Amino acid sequence: MNSTNPQLPAPTERTVLVALAGQPNVGKSTVFNLLTGLNQHVGNWPGKTVERKEGQFSYNGTTYRLVDLPGTYSLTANSAEEVIAREFIIREQPNVVVAMVDAAILERSLYLLAEMVTLPAPLIVALNMIDVARQEGIEIEPEVLQAALGVPVVPMVATRNVGIRELLETIDGVVNGRIPCTPKAPQIRADHQKVLDEIKTLIDGCVPPPYPPDWVALKLLEGDEEVTRMMRQCLSEAQWQAVQHVLRAHDDALVAVAGGRYEWIGRMIRAAVTHPRPGQIGLTERLDRWATHPAWGLLILAGILGLTFLLTYALGAPLQTLLDRAVVGALADAVRAALAGAPAWLAGLLADGVIGGAGAMLTFVPILVIFFAVLGILEDVGYLSRAAYVMDGVMHLMGLHGRSFLPLFLGFGCNVPAVLGTRVIDSRRARLLTILLAPLVPCTARMTVIAFLAPAFFGRAATLVSWGLILLALLILALAGALINRLLFKGQRAAFIMELPLYHIPNGRTIGLLVWQRTISFLVKALTVILPVSVVVWALATLPGGGTEQSYLAQLGRWLEPVGRLMGLDWRLVVALLTSFIAKENSIATLGVLFGAGDETGLAATLAATYPAATGLAFLVVQMLFVPCVATVAAVRQETRSWGWTAFSVGFLLFVSLSAGTAAYWLARLGGIA
Amino acid sequence: MLNELLALLQAGGVHRVDDLARELDTTPGLVELMLEELARLGYLEPLTQPCSAACEGCAMSGLCAAGTGSRGWAVRNREQGDKETGR
């Protein structure tokens, strides 16, 4: 690209042709209407369905014909509007082009300008919406911008008729040569200047007038379809082949041309724009120096995570115990008393199946509400985005930055979208492996179960155990991720742009709404999924009669118990794990059914009294890494389209979870955690 | 500047527009514009984020990529980029 220095064509018959160019919604129509009033007509551009607006106005005894060019973002032949705008400027050679620019989004507006300054028409920049820019803290110095661009700049607020007179004076001044117009055009990246010169030499003398040869050479380099078609007809076969040879040898020319324009925009912005930083941004930046620091950020995240669990357990666990004893237990007793004369199975179904199973889940609501509220506060304050940012950094450090990154990251919410998210991976092999790993990400439902059972098994040490379980899951995931990245994503990179909101005081209403929605969502799940499963579990634990120990469920549990014994689990815990296949929370409901509602000590205390800590730890480790819920397995089947791979996924996760559970159990015993 | 941005993204990982702007000594607005340009030229391939009804009730939605307004791109090599733009 070279600097253009257009000669001013003299106005003919005292009528001056002015073109109004710019992006859509930049205020062109407002200026057009202000200048032409009722003296305008609307039609279509020849052969196009694009609207053409033209009008007239007089100023200082001169008549001006004003043409409103279609709104465009660039002058590359990407659309009919862009072709019309540039063809008009090149072929009709207006006496002056007024480029409307939105001061509030100056960078975007300057891209079009970077293309316009290479065209052979005198240019005026109408810097519109300076009031909006100022409101957004953007201060533009028009004089400095004018000096940097080399063309007159007129600040305006068209909607308030501010700057219109100055614009008219400037048009008059440019047309009559009083105001200089020597645009400083972008330069192509230095390493491609020779290539551009080479093309210029090859097409020299063949470019049909009035097309500027320099502009045509640049557009050829950019691969502009219209210009390429035109020059194909103007060049001999030998010349065309020579041009093609140069273009093929420099296939990165597009970036070099565009890069030159962005350098130019960057220079203009640096010269003329200041973005004052309000105090709030300063505070956010100060806090982020710690919160997003690669090392401190991780420590802060670990601390906040620990504090979240601590608060949840400290406030929620006593409430849960109270609800379990005073409400669920009392309700089960009341139902049994009320149904004293009814068939025993009915009292059992309602007291043990419904209240024992789903009731156990309902006692969990206080813990959930506190957990959701703490997360809601962290989210509303703006911290959770930072947590995600810091976690990204860790995953990146461990080599997990291939395309598998995004789907695995989605898994923290729910494993189902994580499996569906693997669609972004091209390679079938890589996609398959990522699908197999996705269920290892600790999802919300698994965290919920941990939040209930950790204090039941570990009391005051629950925070430390929960923290360790999440760390374990992430460690296994990171190791697996690093492995697939090495094996399958050699050299491939995925980059993420993350928006981090400003820190602000949390809004009670927002958090309340968040907690309400999530609690309701949990209750709906409890009623539609967990309750029916509880009833089925109760039926299997009751039939054929003779007590739980002789039930079908006990028989199934005992059949599987040898595997459970490896990690200290009895048949009840094995069955609880099995029912988590329907939904993770069913583990709790099943334990509620099996240990019976109405127990005065409550489920948590019963569990703590029944099982040693090593068994509890093994159960939680298996729960964290176990086969995912049925919805995730269905997603795996859908995405792999193979029952074989689905079965392999289930088998793989069984192996990982049971191995880790066994290891945790024996390590805990060796470590003296009985 | 476009090349420098591409080089930063080629390293992979997570970036903030503000940080990229600082490193390139420019404004976040221009970084946004260049990201769009690189995607248009085929050098960046947007990674679509699947949306699931499960996210609505998810307590961790604020912690995952879908809830933080993050945008992901795979950085493609030059041949892939040129193929996209028909060069």
Short mmCIF file of C-alpha atoms in Angstrom, two decimals, chain A residues 119-589:
data_model
loop_
_atom_site.label_atom_id
_atom_site.label_comp_id
_atom_site.label_asym_id
_atom_site.label_seq_id
_atom_site.Cartn_x
_atom_site.Cartn_y
_atom_site.Cartn_z
CA LEU A 119 -8.93 5.42 -3.09
CA PRO A 120 -8.46 8.48 -5.33
CA ALA A 121 -11.00 10.81 -3.72
CA PRO A 122 -10.53 13.71 -1.30
CA LEU A 123 -11.71 12.64 2.10
CA ILE A 124 -13.30 14.31 5.13
CA VAL A 125 -13.84 12.41 8.37
CA ALA A 126 -17.10 13.28 10.16
CA LEU A 127 -16.41 12.14 13.72
CA ASN A 128 -19.97 11.51 14.87
CA MET A 129 -21.34 10.56 18.31
CA ILE A 130 -18.54 12.21 20.27
CA ASP A 131 -21.05 12.70 23.10
CA VAL A 132 -21.60 8.92 23.37
CA ALA A 133 -17.85 8.31 23.27
CA ARG A 134 -17.32 10.86 26.04
CA GLN A 135 -20.01 9.18 28.15
CA GLU A 136 -18.09 5.93 27.79
CA GLY A 137 -14.89 7.59 28.94
CA ILE A 138 -13.31 7.78 25.47
CA GLU A 139 -11.69 11.13 24.76
CA ILE A 140 -10.69 11.81 21.17
CA GLU A 141 -8.57 14.75 20.12
CA PRO A 142 -9.88 15.68 16.64
CA GLU A 143 -6.86 17.87 15.80
CA VAL A 144 -4.43 15.08 16.62
CA LEU A 145 -6.50 12.56 14.65
CA GLN A 146 -6.56 15.01 11.74
CA ALA A 147 -2.78 15.34 11.80
CA ALA A 148 -2.35 11.55 12.02
CA LEU A 149 -4.81 10.83 9.20
CA GLY A 150 -3.77 13.72 6.97
CA VAL A 151 -7.42 14.53 6.23
CA PRO A 152 -9.81 17.03 7.86
CA VAL A 153 -11.72 15.74 10.89
CA VAL A 154 -15.02 17.33 11.95
CA PRO A 155 -16.37 16.38 15.41
CA MET A 156 -20.15 16.03 15.37
CA VAL A 157 -23.28 15.05 17.22
CA ALA A 158 -25.57 14.71 14.19
CA THR A 159 -28.69 13.91 16.20
CA ARG A 160 -28.40 17.32 17.90
CA ASN A 161 -27.35 19.17 14.74
CA VAL A 162 -23.91 19.79 16.28
CA GLY A 163 -21.08 20.07 13.75
CA ILE A 164 -23.23 20.26 10.60
CA ARG A 165 -22.19 23.84 9.81
CA GLU A 166 -18.52 22.97 10.39
CA LEU A 167 -18.93 19.98 8.07
CA LEU A 168 -20.35 22.22 5.33
CA GLU A 169 -17.49 24.68 5.75
CA THR A 170 -14.97 21.85 5.55
CA ILE A 171 -16.59 20.41 2.40
CA ASP A 172 -16.46 23.86 0.84
CA GLY A 173 -12.85 24.30 1.94
CA VAL A 174 -11.69 20.95 0.56
CA VAL A 175 -13.57 21.37 -2.74
CA ASN A 176 -12.09 24.82 -3.25
CA GLY A 177 -8.60 23.74 -2.21
CA ARG A 178 -8.44 25.90 0.93
CA ILE A 179 -8.18 22.88 3.23
CA PRO A 180 -5.44 20.36 2.38
CA CYS A 181 -6.22 16.68 2.07
CA THR A 182 -3.16 14.43 2.01
CA PRO A 183 -4.22 11.09 3.47
CA LYS A 184 -1.58 8.94 5.16
CA ALA A 185 -2.44 5.47 3.93
CA PRO A 186 -1.57 2.18 5.64
CA GLN A 187 1.59 0.42 4.53
CA ILE A 188 1.69 -3.27 3.80
CA ARG A 189 3.84 -5.25 6.25
CA ALA A 190 7.47 -4.55 5.34
CA ASP A 191 8.28 -8.16 4.36
CA HIS A 192 5.58 -8.04 1.67
CA GLN A 193 6.33 -4.63 0.17
CA LYS A 194 8.54 -6.26 -2.49
CA VAL A 195 5.76 -8.67 -3.38
CA LEU A 196 3.35 -5.78 -3.86
CA ASP A 197 5.91 -3.98 -6.03
CA GLU A 198 6.36 -7.14 -8.08
CA ILE A 199 2.64 -7.34 -8.79
CA LYS A 200 2.51 -3.64 -9.62
CA THR A 201 5.28 -4.20 -12.20
CA LEU A 202 3.51 -7.22 -13.67
CA ILE A 203 0.19 -5.39 -14.18
CA ASP A 204 1.77 -2.08 -15.20
CA GLY A 205 -0.07 -0.56 -18.19
CA CYS A 206 -2.85 -3.20 -18.12
CA VAL A 207 -5.14 -1.74 -15.47
CA PRO A 208 -8.26 -0.25 -17.06
CA PRO A 209 -8.92 3.40 -16.11
CA PRO A 210 -10.13 4.84 -13.83
CA TYR A 211 -8.94 2.06 -11.49
CA PRO A 212 -5.79 3.12 -9.62
CA PRO A 213 -3.02 0.55 -10.39
CA ASP A 214 -1.70 0.61 -6.82
CA TRP A 215 -5.14 -0.18 -5.42
CA VAL A 216 -5.68 -2.95 -8.00
CA ALA A 217 -2.31 -4.53 -7.10
CA LEU A 218 -3.23 -4.48 -3.43
CA LYS A 219 -6.63 -6.02 -4.08
CA LEU A 220 -5.04 -8.77 -6.19
CA LEU A 221 -2.77 -9.55 -3.28
CA GLU A 222 -5.81 -9.70 -1.00
CA GLY A 223 -7.52 -12.13 -3.38
CA ASP A 224 -10.45 -9.75 -4.07
CA GLU A 225 -12.79 -11.71 -6.36
CA GLU A 226 -14.08 -8.77 -8.43
CA VAL A 227 -10.64 -7.30 -9.08
CA THR A 228 -9.17 -10.75 -9.80
CA ARG A 229 -11.93 -11.38 -12.38
CA MET A 230 -11.37 -7.98 -13.97
CA MET A 231 -7.60 -8.39 -14.24
CA ARG A 232 -7.94 -11.96 -15.57
CA GLN A 233 -9.55 -10.38 -18.64
CA CYS A 234 -7.06 -7.53 -18.92
CA LEU A 235 -3.85 -9.55 -18.64
CA SER A 236 -2.29 -11.84 -21.21
CA GLU A 237 -2.05 -15.52 -20.27
CA ALA A 238 1.68 -15.17 -19.56
CA GLN A 239 1.12 -12.09 -17.35
CA TRP A 240 -1.74 -13.81 -15.54
CA GLN A 241 0.36 -16.90 -14.86
CA ALA A 242 3.19 -14.71 -13.58
CA VAL A 243 0.82 -12.91 -11.20
CA GLN A 244 -0.61 -16.23 -10.03
CA HIS A 245 2.88 -17.56 -9.44
CA VAL A 246 3.68 -14.61 -7.16
CA LEU A 247 0.36 -14.95 -5.29
CA ARG A 248 0.83 -18.68 -4.74
CA ALA A 249 4.35 -18.12 -3.42
CA HIS A 250 3.04 -15.64 -0.82
CA ASP A 251 -0.02 -17.28 0.59
CA ASP A 252 0.16 -15.25 3.80
CA ALA A 253 -0.23 -11.95 1.94
CA LEU A 254 -3.77 -11.56 3.25
CA VAL A 255 -2.52 -11.29 6.80
CA ALA A 256 0.24 -8.93 5.66
CA VAL A 257 -2.28 -6.57 4.01
CA ALA A 258 -4.78 -6.72 6.88
CA GLY A 259 -1.90 -6.48 9.38
CA GLY A 260 -0.78 -3.23 7.76
CA ARG A 261 -4.28 -1.80 8.20
CA TYR A 262 -4.41 -2.78 11.88
CA GLU A 263 -0.98 -1.23 12.47
CA TRP A 264 -2.35 1.95 10.92
CA ILE A 265 -5.51 1.87 13.07
CA GLY A 266 -3.36 1.22 16.14
CA ARG A 267 -1.23 4.27 15.36
CA MET A 268 -4.30 6.48 14.93
CA ILE A 269 -5.80 5.27 18.20
CA ARG A 270 -2.54 5.68 20.12
CA ALA A 271 -2.17 9.19 18.77
CA ALA A 272 -5.65 10.59 19.27
CA VAL A 273 -7.58 8.55 21.83
CA THR A 274 -7.33 8.42 25.59
CA HIS A 275 -9.30 5.96 27.70
CA PRO A 276 -9.37 7.34 31.22
CA ARG A 277 -9.80 4.58 33.77
CA PRO A 278 -12.53 5.06 36.33
CA GLY A 279 -11.78 4.17 39.96
CA GLN A 280 -13.76 0.92 39.82
CA ILE A 281 -11.53 -0.50 37.12
CA GLY A 282 -8.52 0.41 39.23
CA LEU A 283 -9.91 -1.60 42.14
CA THR A 284 -10.62 -4.59 39.88
CA GLU A 285 -7.10 -4.47 38.50
CA ARG A 286 -5.60 -4.25 41.96
CA LEU A 287 -7.61 -7.24 43.18
CA ASP A 288 -6.89 -9.19 40.01
CA ARG A 289 -3.16 -8.83 40.52
CA TRP A 290 -3.68 -11.37 43.30
CA ALA A 291 -6.79 -13.25 42.21
CA THR A 292 -5.53 -14.09 38.71
CA HIS A 293 -1.86 -14.50 39.61
CA PRO A 294 -0.65 -17.97 38.49
CA ALA A 295 0.50 -18.92 42.03
CA TRP A 296 -1.36 -16.62 44.44
CA GLY A 297 -4.54 -17.02 42.42
CA LEU A 298 -4.43 -20.79 42.95
CA LEU A 299 -3.86 -20.42 46.67
CA ILE A 300 -6.74 -17.94 46.91
CA LEU A 301 -8.97 -20.33 44.93
CA ALA A 302 -8.03 -23.25 47.18
CA GLY A 303 -8.70 -21.06 50.23
CA ILE A 304 -12.08 -19.87 48.94
CA LEU A 305 -13.07 -23.42 48.01
CA GLY A 306 -12.15 -24.61 51.50
CA LEU A 307 -14.03 -21.69 53.06
CA THR A 308 -17.08 -22.50 50.94
CA PHE A 309 -17.17 -26.06 52.23
CA LEU A 310 -16.40 -24.90 55.78
CA LEU A 311 -19.30 -22.43 55.76
CA THR A 312 -21.62 -24.96 54.17
CA TYR A 313 -20.78 -27.63 56.71
CA ALA A 314 -20.63 -25.31 59.73
CA LEU A 315 -24.04 -23.76 59.05
CA GLY A 316 -25.78 -26.49 57.04
CA ALA A 317 -24.84 -29.71 58.85
CA PRO A 318 -26.55 -28.84 62.19
CA LEU A 319 -29.67 -27.74 60.30
CA GLN A 320 -29.61 -30.96 58.30
CA THR A 321 -29.34 -33.05 61.47
CA LEU A 322 -32.18 -31.10 63.05
CA LEU A 323 -34.41 -31.59 60.00
CA ASP A 324 -33.52 -35.27 59.84
CA ARG A 325 -34.46 -35.89 63.47
CA ALA A 326 -37.25 -33.39 64.04
CA VAL A 327 -39.02 -33.40 60.68
CA VAL A 328 -38.24 -36.53 58.65
CA GLY A 329 -38.05 -38.82 61.68
CA ALA A 330 -41.16 -37.33 63.25
CA LEU A 331 -43.05 -37.45 59.97
CA ALA A 332 -42.14 -41.11 59.41
CA ASP A 333 -43.27 -41.95 62.95
CA ALA A 334 -46.51 -40.03 62.44
CA VAL A 335 -47.19 -41.87 59.16
CA ARG A 336 -46.51 -45.24 60.81
CA ALA A 337 -48.86 -44.32 63.69
CA ALA A 338 -51.58 -43.06 61.35
CA LEU A 339 -51.38 -46.20 59.24
CA ALA A 340 -51.30 -48.60 62.18
CA GLY A 341 -54.45 -50.30 60.93
CA ALA A 342 -53.47 -50.28 57.26
CA PRO A 343 -51.46 -53.00 55.49
CA ALA A 344 -47.86 -53.06 56.68
CA TRP A 345 -46.50 -52.62 53.15
CA LEU A 346 -48.32 -49.28 52.80
CA ALA A 347 -46.81 -47.87 55.99
CA GLY A 348 -43.41 -49.21 54.93
CA LEU A 349 -43.72 -47.71 51.44
CA LEU A 350 -44.60 -44.25 52.74
CA ALA A 351 -42.40 -44.16 55.85
CA ASP A 352 -39.30 -45.93 54.50
CA GLY A 353 -39.59 -45.68 50.73
CA VAL A 354 -40.96 -42.17 50.25
CA ILE A 355 -40.01 -40.35 53.46
CA GLY A 356 -36.84 -42.35 54.07
CA GLY A 357 -35.55 -41.93 50.50
CA ALA A 358 -36.80 -38.60 49.18
CA GLY A 359 -37.02 -37.25 52.76
CA ALA A 360 -33.30 -37.85 53.20
CA MET A 361 -32.78 -35.72 50.16
CA LEU A 362 -35.03 -32.97 51.50
CA THR A 363 -33.05 -32.72 54.73
CA PHE A 364 -30.21 -31.88 52.47
CA VAL A 365 -31.87 -28.66 51.27
CA PRO A 366 -30.29 -26.40 53.97
CA ILE A 367 -26.80 -27.57 52.97
CA LEU A 368 -27.65 -26.98 49.31
CA VAL A 369 -29.14 -23.54 49.96
CA ILE A 370 -25.99 -22.45 51.81
CA PHE A 371 -23.75 -23.98 49.15
CA PHE A 372 -25.72 -22.27 46.36
CA ALA A 373 -25.77 -18.98 48.28
CA VAL A 374 -21.97 -18.97 48.80
CA LEU A 375 -21.42 -19.83 45.12
CA GLY A 376 -24.02 -17.20 44.17
CA ILE A 377 -22.18 -14.52 46.17
CA LEU A 378 -18.87 -15.53 44.59
CA GLU A 379 -20.48 -15.42 41.15
CA ASP A 380 -22.21 -12.09 41.70
CA VAL A 381 -19.09 -10.46 43.17
CA GLY A 382 -17.33 -11.50 39.96
CA TYR A 383 -14.93 -14.02 41.52
CA LEU A 384 -16.10 -17.24 39.83
CA SER A 385 -14.85 -16.03 36.45
CA ARG A 386 -11.44 -15.53 38.06
CA ALA A 387 -11.61 -19.05 39.48
CA ALA A 388 -12.25 -20.39 36.00
CA TYR A 389 -9.39 -18.26 34.67
CA VAL A 390 -6.95 -19.59 37.25
CA MET A 391 -8.10 -23.17 36.64
CA ASP A 392 -7.54 -22.67 32.93
CA GLY A 393 -4.00 -21.65 33.70
CA VAL A 394 -3.41 -24.87 35.65
CA MET A 395 -4.86 -27.03 32.91
CA HIS A 396 -2.73 -25.20 30.39
CA LEU A 397 0.39 -25.79 32.48
CA MET A 398 -0.42 -29.51 32.51
CA GLY A 399 -0.60 -29.52 28.74
CA LEU A 400 -4.38 -29.68 28.53
CA HIS A 401 -4.80 -27.09 25.84
CA GLY A 402 -5.96 -29.03 22.86
CA ARG A 403 -9.50 -29.12 21.61
CA SER A 404 -10.41 -31.45 24.43
CA PHE A 405 -10.08 -28.53 26.82
CA LEU A 406 -13.46 -26.90 26.23
CA PRO A 407 -15.68 -29.99 26.54
CA LEU A 408 -13.81 -31.17 29.63
CA PHE A 409 -14.16 -27.73 31.17
CA LEU A 410 -17.90 -27.75 30.53
CA GLY A 411 -18.07 -30.95 32.55
CA PHE A 412 -17.68 -29.05 35.84
CA GLY A 413 -21.31 -28.02 35.42
CA CYS A 414 -22.70 -31.24 34.01
CA ASN A 415 -21.09 -34.16 32.21
CA VAL A 416 -23.84 -34.28 29.55
CA PRO A 417 -22.84 -31.02 27.78
CA ALA A 418 -19.21 -32.10 28.22
CA VAL A 419 -19.84 -35.22 26.15
CA LEU A 420 -21.90 -33.27 23.60
CA GLY A 421 -19.17 -30.61 23.53
CA THR A 422 -16.67 -33.08 22.06
CA ARG A 423 -18.27 -32.30 18.70
CA VAL A 424 -15.70 -29.50 18.35
CA ILE A 425 -13.01 -32.17 17.93
CA ASP A 426 -12.34 -33.13 14.32
CA SER A 427 -10.42 -36.34 14.81
CA ARG A 428 -12.65 -39.32 15.65
CA ARG A 429 -9.91 -40.96 17.71
CA ALA A 430 -9.31 -37.81 19.80
CA ARG A 431 -13.02 -37.23 20.21
CA LEU A 432 -13.58 -40.75 21.43
CA LEU A 433 -10.87 -40.48 24.03
CA THR A 434 -12.18 -37.12 25.25
CA ILE A 435 -15.67 -38.65 25.59
CA LEU A 436 -14.15 -41.39 27.73
CA LEU A 437 -12.47 -38.81 29.98
CA ALA A 438 -15.38 -36.34 30.29
CA PRO A 439 -17.15 -38.25 33.11
CA LEU A 440 -14.02 -37.91 35.24
CA VAL A 441 -14.76 -34.20 35.65
CA PRO A 442 -16.45 -33.68 39.04
CA CYS A 443 -19.93 -32.43 38.10
CA THR A 444 -22.35 -30.51 40.35
CA ALA A 445 -24.33 -33.63 41.28
CA ARG A 446 -21.17 -35.42 42.48
CA MET A 447 -20.22 -32.32 44.48
CA THR A 448 -23.70 -32.39 46.02
CA VAL A 449 -23.27 -35.97 47.21
CA ILE A 450 -19.81 -35.14 48.58
CA ALA A 451 -21.23 -32.09 50.36
CA PHE A 452 -23.74 -34.36 52.17
CA LEU A 453 -21.66 -37.43 52.87
CA ALA A 454 -18.29 -35.84 53.74
CA PRO A 455 -19.54 -34.32 57.02
CA ALA A 456 -21.47 -37.54 57.76
CA PHE A 457 -18.31 -39.63 57.57
CA PHE A 458 -15.68 -37.12 58.66
CA GLY A 459 -17.33 -34.51 60.87
CA ARG A 460 -14.96 -31.59 61.35
CA ALA A 461 -12.45 -32.97 58.85
CA ALA A 462 -15.10 -32.84 56.10
CA THR A 463 -13.72 -29.62 54.59
CA LEU A 464 -10.26 -31.09 54.23
CA VAL A 465 -11.62 -34.33 52.75
CA SER A 466 -13.89 -32.50 50.25
CA TRP A 467 -10.99 -30.32 49.24
CA GLY A 468 -8.78 -33.38 48.78
CA LEU A 469 -11.43 -35.24 46.74
CA ILE A 470 -11.76 -32.37 44.28
CA LEU A 471 -7.98 -32.16 44.05
CA LEU A 472 -7.79 -35.91 43.39
CA ALA A 473 -10.40 -35.74 40.61
CA LEU A 474 -8.61 -32.79 39.01
CA LEU A 475 -5.26 -34.52 39.29
CA ILE A 476 -6.53 -37.66 37.56
CA LEU A 477 -8.20 -35.51 34.92
CA ALA A 478 -5.09 -33.41 34.35
CA LEU A 479 -2.90 -36.50 34.04
CA ALA A 480 -5.33 -38.07 31.60
CA GLY A 481 -5.65 -34.76 29.73
CA ALA A 482 -1.90 -34.35 29.45
CA LEU A 483 -1.71 -37.89 28.12
CA ILE A 484 -4.30 -37.37 25.39
CA ASN A 485 -2.81 -34.01 24.53
CA ARG A 486 0.60 -35.60 24.01
CA LEU A 487 -0.79 -38.55 22.09
CA LEU A 488 -3.50 -36.97 19.99
CA PHE A 489 -3.19 -33.20 19.80
CA LYS A 490 0.41 -32.85 18.80
CA GLY A 491 1.12 -29.18 18.30
CA GLN A 492 -2.55 -28.20 18.12
CA ARG A 493 -3.54 -25.26 20.28
CA ALA A 494 -6.81 -23.86 21.45
CA ALA A 495 -6.97 -20.31 22.69
CA PHE A 496 -9.68 -18.86 24.86
CA ILE A 497 -10.73 -15.33 25.37
CA MET A 498 -12.36 -14.88 28.71
CA GLU A 499 -14.36 -11.87 29.81
CA LEU A 500 -13.73 -11.01 33.44
CA PRO A 501 -16.41 -8.72 34.88
CA LEU A 502 -15.63 -5.88 37.26
CA TYR A 503 -15.81 -6.76 40.96
CA HIS A 504 -18.88 -5.30 42.59
CA ILE A 505 -20.96 -5.45 45.73
CA PRO A 506 -23.22 -8.53 45.54
CA ASN A 507 -26.91 -7.94 45.01
CA GLY A 508 -29.10 -9.76 47.55
CA ARG A 509 -32.03 -10.08 45.16
CA THR A 510 -29.87 -11.57 42.38
CA ILE A 511 -28.34 -14.09 44.75
CA GLY A 512 -31.72 -14.92 46.27
CA LEU A 513 -33.17 -15.54 42.82
CA LEU A 514 -30.18 -17.70 41.89
CA VAL A 515 -30.52 -19.79 45.06
CA TRP A 516 -34.28 -20.10 44.55
CA GLN A 517 -33.98 -21.27 40.92
CA ARG A 518 -31.28 -23.80 41.72
CA THR A 519 -33.06 -25.13 44.79
CA ILE A 520 -36.32 -25.52 42.86
CA SER A 521 -34.40 -27.29 40.09
CA PHE A 522 -32.97 -29.68 42.71
CA LEU A 523 -36.40 -30.30 44.27
CA VAL A 524 -37.92 -31.05 40.87
CA LYS A 525 -35.15 -33.59 40.30
CA ALA A 526 -35.79 -35.03 43.78
CA LEU A 527 -39.48 -35.52 43.01
CA THR A 528 -39.20 -36.75 39.41
CA VAL A 529 -36.08 -38.92 39.53
CA ILE A 530 -35.00 -39.54 43.09
CA LEU A 531 -38.44 -40.31 44.54
CA PRO A 532 -39.39 -43.03 41.99
CA VAL A 533 -35.96 -44.65 42.41
CA SER A 534 -36.40 -44.53 46.20
CA VAL A 535 -39.71 -46.37 45.85
CA VAL A 536 -38.12 -49.02 43.62
CA VAL A 537 -35.20 -49.38 46.05
CA TRP A 538 -37.68 -49.73 48.94
CA ALA A 539 -39.64 -52.39 47.03
CA LEU A 540 -36.49 -54.35 46.27
CA ALA A 541 -35.34 -53.94 49.88
CA THR A 542 -38.72 -55.20 51.19
CA LEU A 543 -39.60 -58.05 48.83
CA PRO A 544 -40.08 -60.96 49.09
CA GLY A 545 -40.56 -60.34 52.85
CA GLY A 546 -38.67 -61.37 55.93
CA GLY A 547 -36.68 -58.15 56.40
CA THR A 548 -34.09 -56.13 54.51
CA GLU A 549 -31.31 -58.67 55.02
CA GLN A 550 -33.31 -61.29 53.06
CA SER A 551 -34.54 -58.89 50.33
CA TYR A 552 -33.84 -59.06 46.61
CA LEU A 553 -31.72 -55.92 46.99
CA ALA A 554 -29.65 -57.56 49.72
CA GLN A 555 -29.17 -60.61 47.49
CA LEU A 556 -27.98 -58.40 44.63
CA GLY A 557 -25.79 -56.39 47.00
CA ARG A 558 -24.24 -59.51 48.51
CA TRP A 559 -23.54 -60.90 45.06
CA LEU A 560 -21.49 -57.78 44.36
CA GLU A 561 -20.14 -57.45 47.89
CA PRO A 562 -16.82 -59.26 47.22
CA VAL A 563 -15.82 -56.32 45.01
CA GLY A 564 -16.97 -53.87 47.68
CA ARG A 565 -15.00 -55.69 50.38
CA LEU A 566 -11.76 -54.78 48.56
CA MET A 567 -12.40 -51.24 49.73
CA GLY A 568 -14.33 -51.96 52.91
CA LEU A 569 -17.82 -51.41 51.45
CA ASP A 570 -20.70 -53.62 52.59
CA TRP A 571 -23.66 -54.52 50.37
CA ARG A 572 -25.61 -51.37 51.37
CA LEU A 573 -22.89 -49.03 50.16
CA VAL A 574 -22.45 -51.11 47.00
CA VAL A 575 -26.18 -50.80 46.28
CA ALA A 576 -26.06 -47.05 47.03
CA LEU A 577 -23.30 -46.74 44.41
CA LEU A 578 -25.35 -48.74 41.92
CA THR A 579 -28.42 -46.52 42.29
CA SER A 580 -26.28 -43.44 41.67
CA PHE A 581 -26.31 -44.58 38.07
CA ILE A 582 -29.84 -43.17 37.72
CA ALA A 583 -28.85 -39.87 39.36
CA LYS A 584 -25.88 -39.23 41.60
CA GLU A 585 -28.04 -38.04 44.50
CA ASN A 586 -29.76 -41.43 44.65
CA SER A 587 -26.82 -42.67 46.72
CA ILE A 588 -28.09 -40.56 49.62
CA ALA A 589 -31.73 -41.52 49.06
#
